[in-house]
């Protein structure tokens, strides 16, 4: 699908991979709605990448249906119905199922990560595509494209990553059925599973730790750049043959147990 002039929704768009994706889509001429729990950050990015209403920043909790519907209403009023959905919002955590004190991990921690990463992704997708499938098809029969974000942890979950790996594994697992479900409407669905990327959270780690992590990547021997994630997201949108696929973006990294 051609990106130029299409209305796009990017969740988690105020920073990191989401911000890079929003920038890339805007640079290619899309009308971008930046959704994030950080409403001020979303608005700031929209001002940075948008001109003449090309971008709008909206506060949104992807786990709350009323919040998502309000955000979609605002995005539609600004840009029309979206043909592009980029689900990038997510959180991470690491906690062993049994702590050093012998106590079991709090169930609430597991539920929170799964609710944001997996349920939140499904929630936004169901609400966006319900409108997307009603749009007139383009010349090639397409009505829209959904790009979700998993992680290599879905395949190589490390010690203490039960919640994160389960949430991202769920996104991987629903990619093909979503694509099959929406194929009748001309809506494609793919997922990107990034490895170690230089996000704001990663940048907070000591330089020595960053270098150690980068050294574990076969090639290129550095942390991934957010714009490389965005480049792949754009390529998925533009290539009509990509559907129902999960693409690892990790420099051939396979995570060790620790």
Short mmCIF file of C-alpha atoms in Angstrom, two decimals:
data_model
loop_
_atom_site.label_atom_id
_atom_site.label_comp_id
_atom_site.label_asym_id
_atom_site.label_seq_id
_atom_site.Cartn_x
_atom_site.Cartn_y
_atom_site.Cartn_z
CA UNK A 1 0.00 0.00 0.00
CA UNK A 2 1.21 3.47 -0.78
CA UNK A 3 1.85 5.34 2.46
CA UNK A 4 1.46 8.88 1.16
CA UNK A 5 -1.80 10.55 2.20
CA UNK A 6 -2.97 7.53 4.20
CA UNK A 7 -4.27 8.05 7.73
CA UNK A 8 -2.12 6.13 10.22
CA UNK A 9 -2.43 5.35 13.92
CA UNK A 10 0.72 4.65 15.94
CA UNK A 11 0.36 3.47 19.54
CA UNK A 12 3.23 4.05 21.93
CA UNK A 13 4.23 6.82 19.56
CA UNK A 14 5.67 9.33 22.01
CA UNK A 15 9.09 7.69 22.31
CA UNK A 16 11.40 4.89 21.22
CA UNK A 17 10.32 2.58 18.41
CA UNK A 18 6.89 4.18 18.23
CA UNK A 19 8.28 7.69 17.78
CA UNK A 20 10.65 6.49 15.06
CA UNK A 21 7.74 4.81 13.29
CA UNK A 22 5.59 7.94 13.49
CA UNK A 23 8.46 10.01 12.07
CA UNK A 24 9.02 7.57 9.22
CA UNK A 25 5.37 7.50 8.23
CA UNK A 26 5.08 11.29 8.36
CA UNK A 27 8.23 11.62 6.24
CA UNK A 28 6.56 9.40 3.65
CA UNK A 29 3.50 11.63 3.56
CA UNK A 30 1.10 9.84 5.92
CA UNK A 31 -1.29 11.66 8.22
CA UNK A 32 -0.23 10.34 11.61
CA UNK A 33 -2.15 10.07 14.87
CA UNK A 34 0.36 9.56 17.70
CA UNK A 35 -1.30 7.71 20.60
CA UNK A 36 0.44 7.35 23.95
CA UNK A 37 -0.34 7.35 27.66
CA UNK A 38 2.06 10.28 27.78
CA UNK A 39 -0.30 12.82 26.20
CA UNK A 40 2.23 15.65 26.43
CA UNK A 41 4.90 13.54 24.75
CA UNK A 42 2.47 12.53 21.99
CA UNK A 43 1.54 16.16 21.38
CA UNK A 44 5.19 17.22 21.31
CA UNK A 45 6.09 14.61 18.72
CA UNK A 46 3.07 15.54 16.61
CA UNK A 47 4.27 19.14 16.58
CA UNK A 48 7.71 17.97 15.54
CA UNK A 49 6.64 15.79 12.62
CA UNK A 50 3.43 17.47 11.55
CA UNK A 51 2.70 20.48 9.42
CA UNK A 52 -0.74 21.77 8.43
CA UNK A 53 -2.44 19.13 10.56
CA UNK A 54 -0.41 16.22 9.21
CA UNK A 55 0.07 14.85 12.73
CA UNK A 56 -1.96 14.85 15.92
CA UNK A 57 -0.96 13.71 19.40
CA UNK A 58 -3.57 12.02 21.59
CA UNK A 59 -3.43 10.66 25.12
CA UNK A 60 -4.63 7.05 25.18
CA UNK A 61 -4.63 3.99 27.44
CA UNK A 62 -4.72 1.04 25.05
CA UNK A 63 -6.18 -1.25 27.73
CA UNK A 64 -9.22 1.00 28.22
CA UNK A 65 -11.85 0.71 25.49
CA UNK A 66 -13.41 4.10 26.21
CA UNK A 67 -9.98 5.75 26.02
CA UNK A 68 -9.20 4.04 22.70
CA UNK A 69 -12.58 4.95 21.19
CA UNK A 70 -12.12 8.60 22.21
CA UNK A 71 -8.64 8.62 20.65
CA UNK A 72 -9.95 7.07 17.44
CA UNK A 73 -12.72 9.65 17.27
CA UNK A 74 -10.15 12.44 17.55
CA UNK A 75 -7.90 10.84 14.95
CA UNK A 76 -10.79 10.35 12.53
CA UNK A 77 -11.92 13.95 12.95
CA UNK A 78 -8.41 15.14 12.07
CA UNK A 79 -7.42 12.71 9.30
CA UNK A 80 -10.34 10.51 8.34
CA UNK A 81 -10.55 6.76 8.87
CA UNK A 82 -7.21 5.00 9.26
CA UNK A 83 -5.91 2.45 6.77
CA UNK A 84 -2.65 1.96 8.70
CA UNK A 85 -2.35 0.72 12.29
CA UNK A 86 1.04 0.36 13.96
CA UNK A 87 0.75 -1.26 17.41
CA UNK A 88 4.02 -0.37 19.13
CA UNK A 89 2.93 0.39 22.70
CA UNK A 90 4.16 -2.02 25.35
CA UNK A 91 5.88 -2.42 28.69
CA UNK A 92 8.60 -4.72 29.99
CA UNK A 93 9.42 -6.38 33.27
CA UNK A 94 11.67 -9.08 34.68
CA UNK A 95 10.75 -11.02 37.79
CA UNK A 96 11.44 -14.65 38.62
CA UNK A 97 8.41 -16.77 39.38
CA UNK A 98 9.93 -17.64 42.76
CA UNK A 99 11.96 -14.90 44.44
CA UNK A 100 15.16 -15.24 46.45
CA UNK A 101 13.00 -15.16 49.57
CA UNK A 102 11.01 -18.17 48.31
CA UNK A 103 7.85 -16.13 47.75
CA UNK A 104 5.90 -16.55 44.52
CA UNK A 105 5.85 -13.63 42.10
CA UNK A 106 2.79 -11.39 42.46
CA UNK A 107 0.09 -12.41 40.00
CA UNK A 108 -0.75 -8.74 39.49
CA UNK A 109 2.64 -8.12 37.84
CA UNK A 110 2.08 -10.89 35.30
CA UNK A 111 -1.47 -9.73 34.59
CA UNK A 112 -0.38 -6.11 34.07
CA UNK A 113 2.23 -6.95 31.42
CA UNK A 114 -0.07 -9.32 29.55
CA UNK A 115 -2.92 -6.82 29.72
CA UNK A 116 -0.87 -3.97 28.27
CA UNK A 117 1.16 -5.87 25.67
CA UNK A 118 -1.24 -8.53 24.47
CA UNK A 119 -4.75 -7.46 25.46
CA UNK A 120 -3.97 -3.82 24.65
CA UNK A 121 -2.73 -4.74 21.18
CA UNK A 122 -5.83 -6.83 20.51
CA UNK A 123 -8.10 -4.13 21.92
CA UNK A 124 -6.78 -1.41 19.62
CA UNK A 125 -6.71 -3.75 16.64
CA UNK A 126 -10.31 -4.90 17.01
CA UNK A 127 -11.57 -1.34 17.30
CA UNK A 128 -9.54 0.03 14.40
CA UNK A 129 -10.16 -2.80 11.94
CA UNK A 130 -13.91 -2.77 12.62
CA UNK A 131 -13.90 0.58 10.85
CA UNK A 132 -11.10 -0.25 8.42
CA UNK A 133 -12.99 -3.15 6.83
CA UNK A 134 -15.83 -0.77 5.89
CA UNK A 135 -13.58 1.47 3.80
CA UNK A 136 -13.69 1.34 0.03
CA UNK A 137 -10.98 -0.95 -1.34
CA UNK A 138 -8.03 0.61 -3.12
CA UNK A 139 -7.08 -0.28 -6.67
CA UNK A 140 -5.31 -3.48 -5.57
CA UNK A 141 -8.17 -4.54 -3.31
CA UNK A 142 -6.44 -3.54 -0.07
CA UNK A 143 -8.32 -1.77 2.67
CA UNK A 144 -5.63 -1.58 5.33
CA UNK A 145 -2.47 -2.87 7.00
CA UNK A 146 -1.82 -3.73 10.65
CA UNK A 147 1.74 -4.04 11.97
CA UNK A 148 2.12 -5.39 15.51
CA UNK A 149 5.20 -5.43 17.74
CA UNK A 150 6.41 -8.58 19.49
CA UNK A 151 9.98 -9.30 20.61
CA UNK A 152 12.65 -11.95 20.23
CA UNK A 153 11.73 -12.75 23.83
CA UNK A 154 8.65 -14.45 22.37
CA UNK A 155 11.05 -17.17 21.15
CA UNK A 156 14.09 -16.81 23.45
CA UNK A 157 12.58 -15.67 26.75
CA UNK A 158 15.22 -15.23 29.42
CA UNK A 159 15.18 -15.95 33.13
CA UNK A 160 12.50 -13.86 34.81
CA UNK A 161 10.78 -12.93 31.54
CA UNK A 162 7.75 -15.17 31.90
CA UNK A 163 5.27 -12.30 31.72
CA UNK A 164 7.01 -10.42 28.92
CA UNK A 165 7.70 -13.53 26.84
CA UNK A 166 4.12 -14.74 27.28
CA UNK A 167 2.69 -11.38 26.23
CA UNK A 168 4.89 -11.12 23.15
CA UNK A 169 4.40 -14.79 22.34
CA UNK A 170 0.67 -14.12 22.33
CA UNK A 171 1.15 -11.41 19.73
CA UNK A 172 3.20 -13.80 17.61
CA UNK A 173 0.54 -16.48 17.99
CA UNK A 174 -2.35 -14.28 16.90
CA UNK A 175 -0.59 -12.84 13.82
CA UNK A 176 -1.56 -15.59 11.38
CA UNK A 177 -5.17 -16.01 12.57
CA UNK A 178 -5.65 -12.25 12.42
CA UNK A 179 -4.31 -12.21 8.86
CA UNK A 180 -6.58 -15.10 7.90
CA UNK A 181 -9.56 -13.50 9.63
CA UNK A 182 -9.09 -10.18 7.84
CA UNK A 183 -7.99 -11.48 4.44
CA UNK A 184 -11.59 -11.47 3.19
CA UNK A 185 -11.61 -7.69 3.68
CA UNK A 186 -8.24 -6.97 2.10
CA UNK A 187 -6.56 -6.13 5.40
CA UNK A 188 -3.04 -7.49 5.96
CA UNK A 189 -1.44 -8.23 9.34
CA UNK A 190 2.25 -8.69 10.13
CA UNK A 191 4.37 -8.58 13.26
CA UNK A 192 7.90 -7.34 13.89
CA UNK A 193 9.91 -9.09 16.61
CA UNK A 194 12.79 -6.71 17.44
CA UNK A 195 15.92 -7.72 19.29
CA UNK A 196 18.09 -5.32 21.29
CA UNK A 197 17.39 -1.74 20.26
CA UNK A 198 18.70 1.59 21.50
CA UNK A 199 15.45 2.81 23.02
CA UNK A 200 15.22 5.42 25.82
CA UNK A 201 15.03 2.58 28.37
CA UNK A 202 18.17 0.97 26.96
CA UNK A 203 19.95 4.33 26.87
CA UNK A 204 19.54 4.62 30.64
CA UNK A 205 21.82 1.61 31.16
CA UNK A 206 25.53 2.21 31.79
CA UNK A 207 27.61 2.43 28.62
CA UNK A 208 29.54 -0.70 29.59
CA UNK A 209 26.29 -2.67 29.82
CA UNK A 210 25.13 -1.36 26.45
CA UNK A 211 28.42 -2.39 24.87
CA UNK A 212 28.21 -5.84 26.42
CA UNK A 213 24.72 -6.34 25.04
CA UNK A 214 25.77 -5.10 21.62
CA UNK A 215 28.69 -7.54 21.60
CA UNK A 216 26.24 -10.45 21.84
CA UNK A 217 24.71 -9.56 18.45
CA UNK A 218 26.36 -11.47 15.57
CA UNK A 219 26.00 -8.68 12.97
CA UNK A 220 25.80 -5.77 12.92
CA UNK A 221 27.60 -5.73 16.28
CA UNK A 222 25.64 -2.86 17.73
CA UNK A 223 22.24 -2.13 19.19
CA UNK A 224 19.47 -1.72 16.67
CA UNK A 225 18.44 1.77 15.68
CA UNK A 226 14.77 2.73 16.13
CA UNK A 227 14.73 4.06 12.56
CA UNK A 228 15.61 0.54 11.35
CA UNK A 229 12.47 -0.77 13.03
CA UNK A 230 10.51 2.03 11.38
CA UNK A 231 12.06 1.22 8.00
CA UNK A 232 10.82 -2.36 8.24
CA UNK A 233 7.35 -1.23 9.32
CA UNK A 234 7.15 0.99 6.24
CA UNK A 235 8.40 -1.83 3.99
CA UNK A 236 5.69 -4.15 5.32
CA UNK A 237 3.05 -1.56 4.50
CA UNK A 238 4.41 -1.02 1.01
CA UNK A 239 4.84 -4.71 0.08
CA UNK A 240 1.44 -6.32 -0.60
CA UNK A 241 2.86 -9.85 -0.52
CA UNK A 242 3.76 -9.60 3.18
CA UNK A 243 0.90 -11.00 5.22
CA UNK A 244 0.53 -13.24 8.26
CA UNK A 245 4.28 -13.13 8.87
CA UNK A 246 6.41 -12.54 11.98
CA UNK A 247 9.77 -10.98 11.11
CA UNK A 248 12.67 -11.06 13.54
CA UNK A 249 14.72 -7.88 13.39
CA UNK A 250 17.68 -8.82 15.54
CA UNK A 251 20.99 -9.13 13.66
CA UNK A 252 20.82 -12.95 14.07
CA UNK A 253 20.71 -12.61 17.88
CA UNK A 254 19.51 -15.57 19.94
CA UNK A 255 19.11 -14.65 23.59
CA UNK A 256 20.88 -16.83 26.17
CA UNK A 257 19.07 -17.93 29.35
CA UNK A 258 20.54 -14.93 31.21
#
